[in-house]
Coordinates of C-alpha atoms and ligand atoms in Angstrom, one line a residue:
X216 CA 0.4 0.2 0.0
X217 CA 0.9 3.3 -0.8
X218 CA 1.1 5.9 1.9
X219 CA -2.8 7.7 3.2
X220 CA -1.6 10.7 1.1
X221 CA -1.4 9.1 -2.2
X222 CA -5.1 8.0 -2.0
X223 CA -6.3 11.1 -0.3
X224 CA -4.4 13.3 -3.4
X225 CA -6.2 11.3 -6.2
X226 CA -9.8 11.0 -4.4
X227 CA -9.3 14.9 -4.4
X228 CA -8.8 15.2 -7.6
X229 CA -12.0 12.8 -8.6
X230 CA -13.9 15.3 -6.9
X231 CA -12.4 18.2 -8.2
X232 CA -13.0 16.6 -11.6
X233 CA -16.3 15.8 -11.2
X234 CA -17.7 18.7 -8.9
X235 CA -21.0 16.9 -7.7
X236 CA -22.7 13.8 -7.2
X237 CA -21.8 10.4 -5.7
X238 CA -19.1 8.3 -7.1
X239 CA -19.2 4.3 -5.9
X240 CA -16.9 1.9 -6.5
X241 CA -17.7 -1.6 -6.1
X242 CA -14.6 -4.2 -4.6
X243 CA -14.5 -7.7 -5.9
X244 CA -15.2 -10.3 -4.0
X245 CA -14.2 -14.1 -3.8
X246 CA -15.1 -16.3 -6.3
X247 CA -15.9 -20.0 -6.1
X248 CA -14.1 -22.0 -8.7
X249 CA -15.8 -25.4 -8.3
X250 CA -17.8 -24.5 -5.1
X251 CA -18.5 -21.4 -3.1
X252 CA -15.8 -22.2 -0.6
X253 CA -13.0 -23.0 -3.1
X254 CA -12.1 -19.8 -4.5
X255 CA -9.8 -18.5 -7.5
X256 CA -7.2 -16.9 -6.3
X257 CA -8.9 -13.2 -4.9
X258 CA -7.6 -10.2 -7.2
X259 CA -9.0 -6.9 -5.8
X260 CA -10.9 -4.2 -8.3
X261 CA -8.1 -2.3 -9.8
X262 CA -10.0 1.0 -9.8
X263 CA -10.8 0.2 -6.3
X264 CA -6.6 -0.3 -5.8
X265 CA -6.1 2.6 -7.0
X266 CA -8.5 5.1 -4.8
X267 CA -8.8 3.2 -1.9
X268 CA -5.7 1.0 -1.2
X269 CA -7.5 -1.9 0.8
X270 CA -6.9 -5.2 -0.4
X271 CA -9.2 -7.0 0.7
X272 CA -12.5 -8.6 -0.6
X273 CA -16.5 -7.6 -0.2
X274 CA -15.9 -4.1 0.7
X275 CA -17.7 -1.1 -1.4
X276 CA -16.8 3.1 -1.3
X277 CA -18.4 6.2 -1.7
X278 CA -17.7 9.4 -2.2
X279 CA -20.1 11.7 -1.4
X280 CA -19.1 15.0 -3.5
X281 CA -21.6 16.9 -2.3
X282 CA -21.7 16.4 1.3
X283 CA -18.3 16.6 1.5
X284 CA -17.5 11.9 2.5
X285 CA -16.1 9.2 1.7
X286 CA -17.0 6.0 3.3
X287 CA -16.2 2.6 3.4
X288 CA -18.7 -0.2 3.5
X289 CA -17.4 -3.1 4.6
X290 CA -18.0 -5.5 7.7
X291 CA -15.4 -6.5 10.6
X292 CA -13.7 -10.2 11.0
X293 CA -16.6 -13.0 12.9
X294 CA -15.0 -15.0 15.5
X295 CA -15.7 -17.7 13.3
X296 CA -13.9 -15.8 10.2
X297 CA -11.1 -15.4 12.6
X298 CA -10.6 -19.1 13.7
X299 CA -10.2 -20.3 10.1
X300 CA -8.7 -17.4 8.2
X301 CA -6.4 -15.7 10.9
X302 CA -7.0 -11.7 12.7
X303 CA -6.7 -9.2 10.7
X304 CA -7.1 -5.0 11.8
X305 CA -10.2 -4.3 11.8
X306 CA -12.1 -2.0 9.0
X307 CA -11.6 1.7 11.1
X308 CA -7.6 0.7 11.4
X309 CA -7.5 -0.6 7.6
X310 CA -9.4 3.0 5.7
X311 CA -7.2 4.9 8.3
X312 CA -4.9 3.4 6.4
X313 CA -5.9 4.9 3.1
X314 CA -7.2 7.9 5.1
X315 CA -10.5 7.1 4.9
X316 CA -12.5 8.4 8.6
X317 CA -15.9 7.4 7.9
X318 CA -16.7 3.0 7.7
X319 CA -20.3 1.7 8.0
X320 CA -20.8 -1.8 7.8
X321 CA -22.1 -3.3 4.4
X322 CA -25.5 -4.0 4.6
X323 CA -25.8 0.4 5.2
X324 CA -25.3 0.8 1.3
X325 CA -28.6 0.2 -0.2
X326 CA -30.4 3.1 2.2
X327 CA -27.2 5.3 1.8
X328 CA -27.4 5.5 -2.3
X329 CA -31.2 5.4 -1.2
X330 CA -30.8 8.9 0.3
X331 CA -28.7 10.2 -2.0
X332 CA -31.0 9.7 -5.2
X333 CA -33.7 11.5 -3.0
X334 CA -31.8 14.5 -2.1
X335 CA -31.1 14.5 -6.1
X336 CA -27.6 13.6 -6.6
X337 CA -26.4 11.8 -9.4
X338 CA -25.1 8.6 -8.6
X339 CA -21.7 7.3 -10.8
X340 CA -20.2 4.4 -11.7
X341 CA -17.6 2.6 -13.0
X342 CA -18.9 -0.3 -15.9
X343 CA -18.9 -3.8 -14.6
X344 CA -17.2 -6.5 -15.8
X345 CA -17.9 -9.1 -12.8
X346 CA -21.2 -11.1 -12.9
X347 CA -21.9 -10.7 -8.9
X348 CA -21.1 -7.3 -8.7
X349 CA -23.4 -6.2 -11.7
X350 CA -26.3 -8.4 -9.7
X351 CA -25.2 -6.3 -6.6
X352 CA -25.9 -3.1 -8.6
X353 CA -28.5 -4.3 -10.6
X354 CA -29.7 -4.4 -6.5
X355 CA -28.5 -1.3 -5.6
X356 CA -29.3 1.1 -8.3
X357 CA -32.5 -0.6 -9.6
X358 CA -30.8 -0.7 -13.4
X359 CA -31.6 -4.2 -15.5
X360 CA -27.9 -5.9 -15.7
X361 CA -28.1 -5.6 -19.6
X362 CA -28.2 -1.7 -19.2
X363 CA -25.4 -1.6 -16.5
X364 CA -22.7 -1.0 -18.7
X365 CA -24.2 1.7 -20.7
X366 CA -25.3 3.3 -17.9
X367 CA -22.1 3.9 -16.5
X368 CA -20.9 7.4 -16.3
X369 CA -18.6 8.6 -18.7
X370 CA -17.3 11.7 -16.6
X371 CA -16.4 9.4 -13.5
X372 CA -14.5 6.9 -16.8
X373 CA -13.2 10.2 -18.4
X374 CA -12.0 11.2 -15.0
X375 CA -10.1 7.9 -13.4
X376 CA -8.7 7.5 -17.0
X377 CA -7.3 11.0 -16.9
X378 CA -5.6 9.7 -13.5
X379 CA -4.2 6.2 -14.1
X380 CA -3.0 7.4 -17.5
X381 CA 0.2 9.2 -15.9
X382 CA 1.7 7.2 -13.4
X383 CA 3.6 8.6 -10.6
X384 CA 7.2 8.4 -9.8
X385 CA 6.2 5.9 -6.8
X386 CA 4.1 3.4 -9.6
X387 CA 7.0 3.9 -11.7
X388 CA 9.0 2.2 -9.1
X389 CA 7.0 -0.7 -9.1
X390 CA 6.4 -1.1 -12.1
X391 CA 9.9 -1.6 -12.2
X392 CA 9.7 -4.4 -9.9
X393 CA 6.9 -5.9 -12.1
X394 CA 9.4 -6.5 -15.2
X395 CA 12.1 -7.4 -13.5
X396 CA 10.9 -10.1 -11.7
X397 CA 9.4 -10.7 -15.4
X398 CA 12.7 -10.4 -16.5
X399 CA 14.0 -13.0 -14.2
X400 CA 11.1 -15.5 -15.2
X401 CA 12.3 -14.9 -18.8
X402 CA 15.8 -15.5 -18.9
X403 CA 15.3 -19.1 -16.5
X404 CA 13.0 -19.8 -19.3
X405 CA 15.6 -19.0 -21.3
X406 CA 18.0 -21.2 -19.5
X407 CA 15.9 -23.9 -18.1
X408 CA 14.2 -25.0 -22.2
X409 CA 14.7 -28.3 -23.4
X410 CA 14.5 -30.6 -26.7
X411 CA 12.3 -33.3 -24.8
X412 CA 10.6 -30.6 -22.0
X413 CA 7.0 -30.2 -21.8
X414 CA 6.1 -26.6 -22.9
X415 CA 3.9 -27.0 -19.2
X416 CA 6.9 -27.8 -17.0
X417 CA 8.6 -24.1 -17.9
X418 CA 5.0 -23.1 -17.8
X419 CA 4.7 -23.7 -14.1
X420 CA 8.3 -23.1 -13.8
X421 CA 7.5 -19.5 -14.7
X422 CA 4.3 -19.0 -12.8
X423 CA 6.2 -19.7 -9.3
X424 CA 8.6 -17.5 -9.8
X425 CA 5.8 -14.7 -10.5
X426 CA 4.4 -16.1 -7.0
X427 CA 7.9 -16.3 -4.9
X428 CA 8.3 -12.8 -6.4
X429 CA 5.2 -12.0 -3.8
X430 CA 2.7 -11.1 -6.1
X431 CA 1.2 -13.2 -9.0
X432 CA 1.1 -13.9 -12.5
X433 CA -0.7 -10.8 -14.1
X434 CA -2.1 -12.6 -17.1
X435 CA -2.3 -16.6 -17.6
X436 CA 1.3 -17.7 -19.4
X437 CA 1.5 -18.2 -22.8
X438 CA 4.3 -20.2 -23.4
X439 CA 3.9 -22.6 -26.9
X440 CA 6.0 -23.5 -29.7
X441 CA 2.8 -22.4 -32.0
X442 CA 3.8 -19.1 -31.1
X443 CA 1.7 -18.1 -34.5
X444 CA -1.6 -19.0 -32.2
X445 CA -1.4 -14.9 -30.3
X446 CA -2.9 -16.2 -26.8
X447 CA -2.0 -20.0 -26.9
X448 CA -2.8 -21.2 -23.3
X449 CA -2.3 -24.8 -23.9
X450 CA 0.9 -26.3 -22.8
X451 CA 1.6 -29.5 -23.2
X452 CA 3.4 -30.0 -26.4
X453 CA 6.8 -31.8 -26.5
X454 CA 9.6 -29.4 -27.2
X455 CA 11.8 -30.3 -30.0
X456 CA 14.9 -29.1 -31.6
X457 CA 13.8 -27.3 -34.9
X458 CA 11.4 -25.6 -33.4
X459 CA 10.9 -22.1 -31.1
X460 CA 9.8 -21.1 -28.0
X461 CA 7.5 -18.1 -28.0
X462 CA 6.8 -17.1 -23.9
X463 CA 4.7 -14.2 -23.0
X464 CA 4.2 -13.9 -19.4
X465 CA 4.3 -11.1 -16.7
X466 CA 4.1 -11.2 -12.7
X467 CA 2.6 -8.3 -11.3
X468 CA 3.6 -7.4 -7.6
X469 CA 2.4 -7.5 -4.2
X470 CA 0.9 -4.4 -5.0
X471 CA -0.4 -5.6 -8.6
X472 CA 1.3 -3.5 -10.7
X473 CA 1.8 -5.6 -13.8
X474 CA 4.7 -7.0 -16.1
X475 CA 4.3 -7.8 -19.7
X476 CA 7.5 -9.6 -21.5
X477 CA 7.7 -11.6 -24.3
X478 CA 10.7 -13.2 -25.4
X479 CA 11.3 -15.9 -28.6
X480 CA 13.7 -18.4 -28.4
X481 CA 15.2 -21.6 -29.9
X482 CA 15.1 -25.2 -28.8
X483 CA 18.3 -25.7 -29.9
X484 CA 21.4 -23.5 -29.1
X485 CA 21.2 -21.4 -32.2
X486 CA 18.5 -20.2 -34.2
X487 CA 18.0 -21.4 -38.0
X488 CA 19.0 -18.9 -40.7
X489 CA 14.9 -19.1 -41.2
X490 CA 14.5 -18.4 -37.9
X491 CA 17.0 -15.9 -37.4
X492 CA 16.5 -13.8 -40.5
X493 CA 12.2 -13.3 -39.3
X494 CA 13.8 -12.5 -35.7
X495 CA 16.1 -9.7 -37.0
X496 CA 13.2 -7.9 -38.6
X497 CA 10.7 -8.3 -35.9
X498 CA 13.7 -7.2 -33.2
X499 CA 15.0 -4.4 -35.5
X500 CA 11.2 -3.4 -35.8
X501 CA 10.9 -3.5 -31.7
X502 CA 13.9 -0.9 -31.4
X503 CA 12.8 1.3 -34.1
X504 CA 9.5 1.6 -32.1
X505 CA 11.0 2.2 -28.7
X506 CA 13.1 4.8 -30.5
X507 CA 10.6 6.8 -32.4
X508 CA 8.3 6.8 -28.6
X509 CA 7.9 10.4 -27.6
X510 CA 5.0 13.0 -25.8
X511 CA 3.0 14.0 -28.8
X512 CA 3.9 11.2 -31.4
X513 CA 0.6 9.4 -31.9
X514 CA 0.8 5.3 -31.1
X515 CA -0.9 4.9 -34.6
X516 CA 1.6 6.4 -36.0
X517 CA 4.3 4.2 -34.3
X518 CA 2.5 1.3 -35.3
X519 CA 2.2 1.5 -38.8
X520 CA 5.7 2.5 -38.9
X521 CA 6.6 -0.6 -37.1
X522 CA 4.6 -2.7 -39.6
X523 CA 5.8 -0.7 -42.4
X524 CA 9.2 -1.8 -41.3
X525 CA 8.2 -5.5 -41.1
X526 CA 6.8 -4.8 -44.6
X527 CA 10.2 -4.2 -46.2
X528 CA 12.0 -7.3 -44.1
X529 CA 10.1 -9.8 -45.3
X530 CA 9.9 -7.6 -48.9
X531 CA 14.1 -8.4 -48.5
X532 CA 13.4 -12.1 -47.8
X533 CA 10.9 -12.4 -51.3
X534 CA 7.8 -12.8 -49.0
X535 CA 6.3 -9.5 -49.9
X536 CA 6.6 -7.7 -53.0
X537 CA 5.0 -4.6 -54.6
X538 CA 4.6 -0.8 -52.6
X539 CA 5.2 -1.2 -49.7
X540 CA 3.3 2.0 -48.9
X541 CA 0.3 1.0 -50.9
X542 CA 0.4 -2.6 -49.1
X543 CA 0.4 -1.4 -45.6
X544 CA -2.3 1.6 -46.2
X545 CA -4.5 -1.7 -47.6
X546 CA -3.4 -3.7 -44.6
X547 CA -1.9 -6.5 -46.7
X548 CA 1.0 -7.1 -43.8
X549 CA -1.7 -7.4 -41.2
X550 CA -0.6 -11.4 -42.5
X551 CA 1.7 -11.5 -40.9
X552 CA 1.3 -9.1 -38.3
X553 CA -2.4 -9.5 -37.4
X554 CA -2.3 -7.4 -33.7
X555 CA -1.7 -3.9 -32.1
X556 CA 1.7 -2.7 -31.8
X557 CA 1.1 -3.0 -27.8
X558 CA -1.3 -1.0 -24.8
X559 CA -0.9 0.4 -21.9
X560 CA 0.0 -0.8 -18.3
X561 CA -0.2 -0.6 -15.4
X562 CA -2.6 -2.0 -12.1
X563 CA -3.7 -4.1 -15.3
X564 CA -1.6 -5.9 -17.9
X565 CA -4.4 -3.9 -20.4
X566 CA -4.5 -0.9 -18.4
X567 CA -7.8 -0.2 -17.8
X568 CA -9.9 -2.2 -20.5
X569 CA -12.4 -2.7 -17.7
X570 CA -13.1 1.1 -18.1
X571 CA -13.1 1.3 -22.3
X572 CA -10.2 1.1 -25.0
X573 CA -12.1 3.9 -27.0
X574 CA -11.5 5.8 -23.4
X575 CA -7.7 4.8 -22.7
X576 CA -6.7 4.8 -26.3
X577 CA -8.0 6.5 -28.5
X578 CA -9.1 10.4 -28.3
X579 CA -11.3 12.9 -30.5
X580 CA -8.3 12.4 -33.2
X581 CA -7.1 9.4 -33.2
X582 CA -10.2 7.0 -34.3
X583 CA -10.2 3.7 -34.4
X584 CA -9.1 1.8 -37.7
X585 CA -11.9 -0.8 -38.9
X586 CA -9.4 -2.8 -40.6
X587 CA -8.4 -6.2 -40.1
X588 CA -4.6 -6.3 -37.9
X589 CA -4.8 -2.3 -37.4
X590 CA -8.6 -2.9 -35.8
X591 CA -6.7 -4.4 -32.7
X592 CA -4.5 -1.6 -31.8
X593 CA -5.7 -1.2 -28.3
X594 CA -3.3 2.2 -27.9
X595 CA -3.4 4.5 -30.6
X596 CA -3.8 8.4 -29.1
X597 CA -1.0 10.7 -28.9
X598 CA 1.1 9.3 -26.1
X599 CA 1.8 12.0 -22.9
X600 CA 4.4 11.7 -20.1
X601 CA 4.5 9.8 -17.6
X602 CA 1.9 6.9 -19.5
X603 CA 3.8 3.3 -19.4
X604 CA 2.9 1.2 -22.6
X605 CA 4.1 -2.2 -24.5
X606 CA 6.0 -2.7 -27.5
X607 CA 5.7 -5.9 -29.2
X608 CA 5.4 -6.5 -32.6
X609 CA 5.3 -10.0 -34.1
X610 CA 5.2 -11.9 -37.3
X611 CA 4.0 -15.0 -37.4
X612 CA 2.5 -17.9 -40.3
X613 CA -1.3 -18.8 -39.3
X614 CA -1.9 -21.6 -42.2
X615 CA -5.9 -21.2 -41.7
X616 CA -5.5 -17.5 -42.4
X617 CA -2.6 -17.7 -44.9
X618 CA -5.2 -20.7 -46.5
X619 CA -8.0 -18.2 -47.0
X620 CA -5.7 -15.0 -48.1
X621 CA -4.8 -17.5 -51.0
X622 CA -7.8 -18.9 -51.5
X623 CA -9.7 -15.1 -51.4
X624 CA -6.7 -14.1 -54.0
X625 CA -6.3 -11.4 -50.8
X626 CA -3.5 -9.2 -52.1
X627 CA -1.6 -11.2 -54.8
X628 CA 0.5 -8.1 -55.9
X629 CA 2.3 -7.5 -52.3
X630 CA 2.3 -11.0 -50.9
X631 CA 4.3 -13.8 -52.9
X632 CA 2.3 -16.8 -51.4
X633 CA 4.5 -20.3 -53.0
X634 CA 7.4 -18.5 -51.3
X635 CA 5.2 -18.9 -47.9
X636 CA 4.6 -22.6 -48.2
X637 CA 8.3 -23.3 -46.7
X638 CA 6.7 -21.1 -44.0
X639 CA 3.7 -23.0 -43.0
X640 CA 5.6 -24.8 -39.9
X641 CA 7.5 -21.6 -39.0
X642 CA 5.1 -20.2 -35.8
X643 CA 5.4 -17.0 -34.8
X644 CA 7.7 -14.7 -33.1
X645 CA 6.9 -12.1 -31.0
X646 CA 9.1 -10.0 -28.8
X647 CA 8.0 -7.3 -26.1
X648 CA 8.9 -4.5 -23.4
X649 CA 7.0 -2.4 -21.2
X650 CA 8.2 1.8 -21.8
X651 CA 7.4 4.6 -19.7
X652 CA 7.3 7.6 -21.7
X653 CA 9.5 10.7 -20.1
X654 CA 9.8 14.3 -20.4
X655 CA 12.0 14.5 -23.6
X656 CA 11.6 10.6 -24.8
X657 CA 11.3 6.8 -23.4
X658 CA 13.0 5.1 -20.6
X659 CA 12.4 0.8 -20.7
X660 CA 11.5 -0.3 -17.7
X661 CA 13.5 -3.1 -15.4
X662 CA 16.8 -4.0 -15.9
X663 CA 17.6 -5.6 -19.5
X664 CA 16.2 -9.0 -20.6
X665 CA 18.1 -10.7 -23.3
X666 CA 16.8 -10.0 -26.6
X667 CA 19.8 -9.7 -29.7
X668 CA 20.4 -13.0 -31.4
X669 CA 24.2 -13.2 -29.3
X670 CA 22.2 -12.6 -26.1
X671 CA 19.8 -15.0 -26.4
X672 CA 22.1 -17.8 -27.8
X673 CA 24.8 -17.2 -25.3
X674 CA 21.8 -18.2 -23.0
X675 CA 20.8 -21.0 -24.8
X676 CA 24.2 -23.0 -24.5
Ligands
LIG119 N1 0.1 -10.7 -22.5 C1 -0.5 -10.2 -23.6 C2 -0.9 -8.7 -24.3 O1 0.6 -8.9 -24.4 O2 -1.2 -8.0 -24.8
MN120 MN1 2.5 -10.1 -23.7
MN121 MN1 1.0 -7.1 -24.2

């Protein structure tokens, strides 16, 4: 937890931005995996963490701007809870840690909101993403579940996004810790991978390291010899020489700040020439995209420049041809690079995705493309100091997509389909780092994690 002052300042800014009304924030609850008492690992809601800091289930909080009150709704543990789960500070003491003086029992929330509504206060809430909280909101506010997302408060969303987008020095320090734990996980995977191992052995090892780091995974491990499947959570393949392993995984710290790193390495001690050629194209695109990061630049331009650079590399290898400006403008590169260059990262790996990408990654000046590939870009807007984002170009050979495009004769003037035959079982390569936008440029977070061919091969030896 940060100091009480941090949370007080954040809430004060919210009040200043919203000016009036009542802001309702629901924390998360325990959720049963296969029965109610056998719960998933508890993860607090990130907006609740940001403004109220308390990392416990079953809480809600209200900022009543009209009556200048901040109230946390929650219950002290019963003796039965203490017997099974151990003692913990009472609600009053927990609230004090985040600078809140008023605590009320959970059952009082409903009447509190009723009174506020009666007195004419607008109740602002954020879009719910968990079904239990949807049901709680439905009962509290008498809004049908299907209408809850649409009834969330846009001014509240915008005010939260404005604050959370710009990371403070203490948040950046926490994010460096997340990247450092994540970096150690990647180095361990690169060192330990052996021909004959099952992917799950590596996936389990890195998950253990995330937990040992004091927190948890920031998202389910992606680790596969089938790197062309972008979010592949299957870990049953056996590593074979000649294949590459794509590992996309990260830790979140005990305070829930996320790391999100990808590395791709050969199962053998060295990349083959074919693998190395594609790897160097992706690495060059990643390094150049990072170099272009500074305030005022739009991330859409950085994304398009990375696409263009990778298209040039693919043309040099004979896999693309023709006018590349035209090819990239029309989206032909998306056969190989069908996702966005990156996203904001912070308390969430895709930071604030619950609040809506249109508010987080886009602006009045930069709107979302509808073109296959570019449409998946989560962050496109102008960059500002304090933003932390991922840079994650990749090149993939997805047999089903290649076959579909070839059958439809798509972009034949830009794509050399006969040459692609030799790449059907290539897999995919992605390289991802986490970068802070500074006043003058950028800084890659954490200690460097090996990514040059010679560095990766040195670890594999
Ligand atoms: N780890 C998911 C992503 O890179 O967006
Ligand atoms: Mn990732
Ligand atoms: Mn990412």
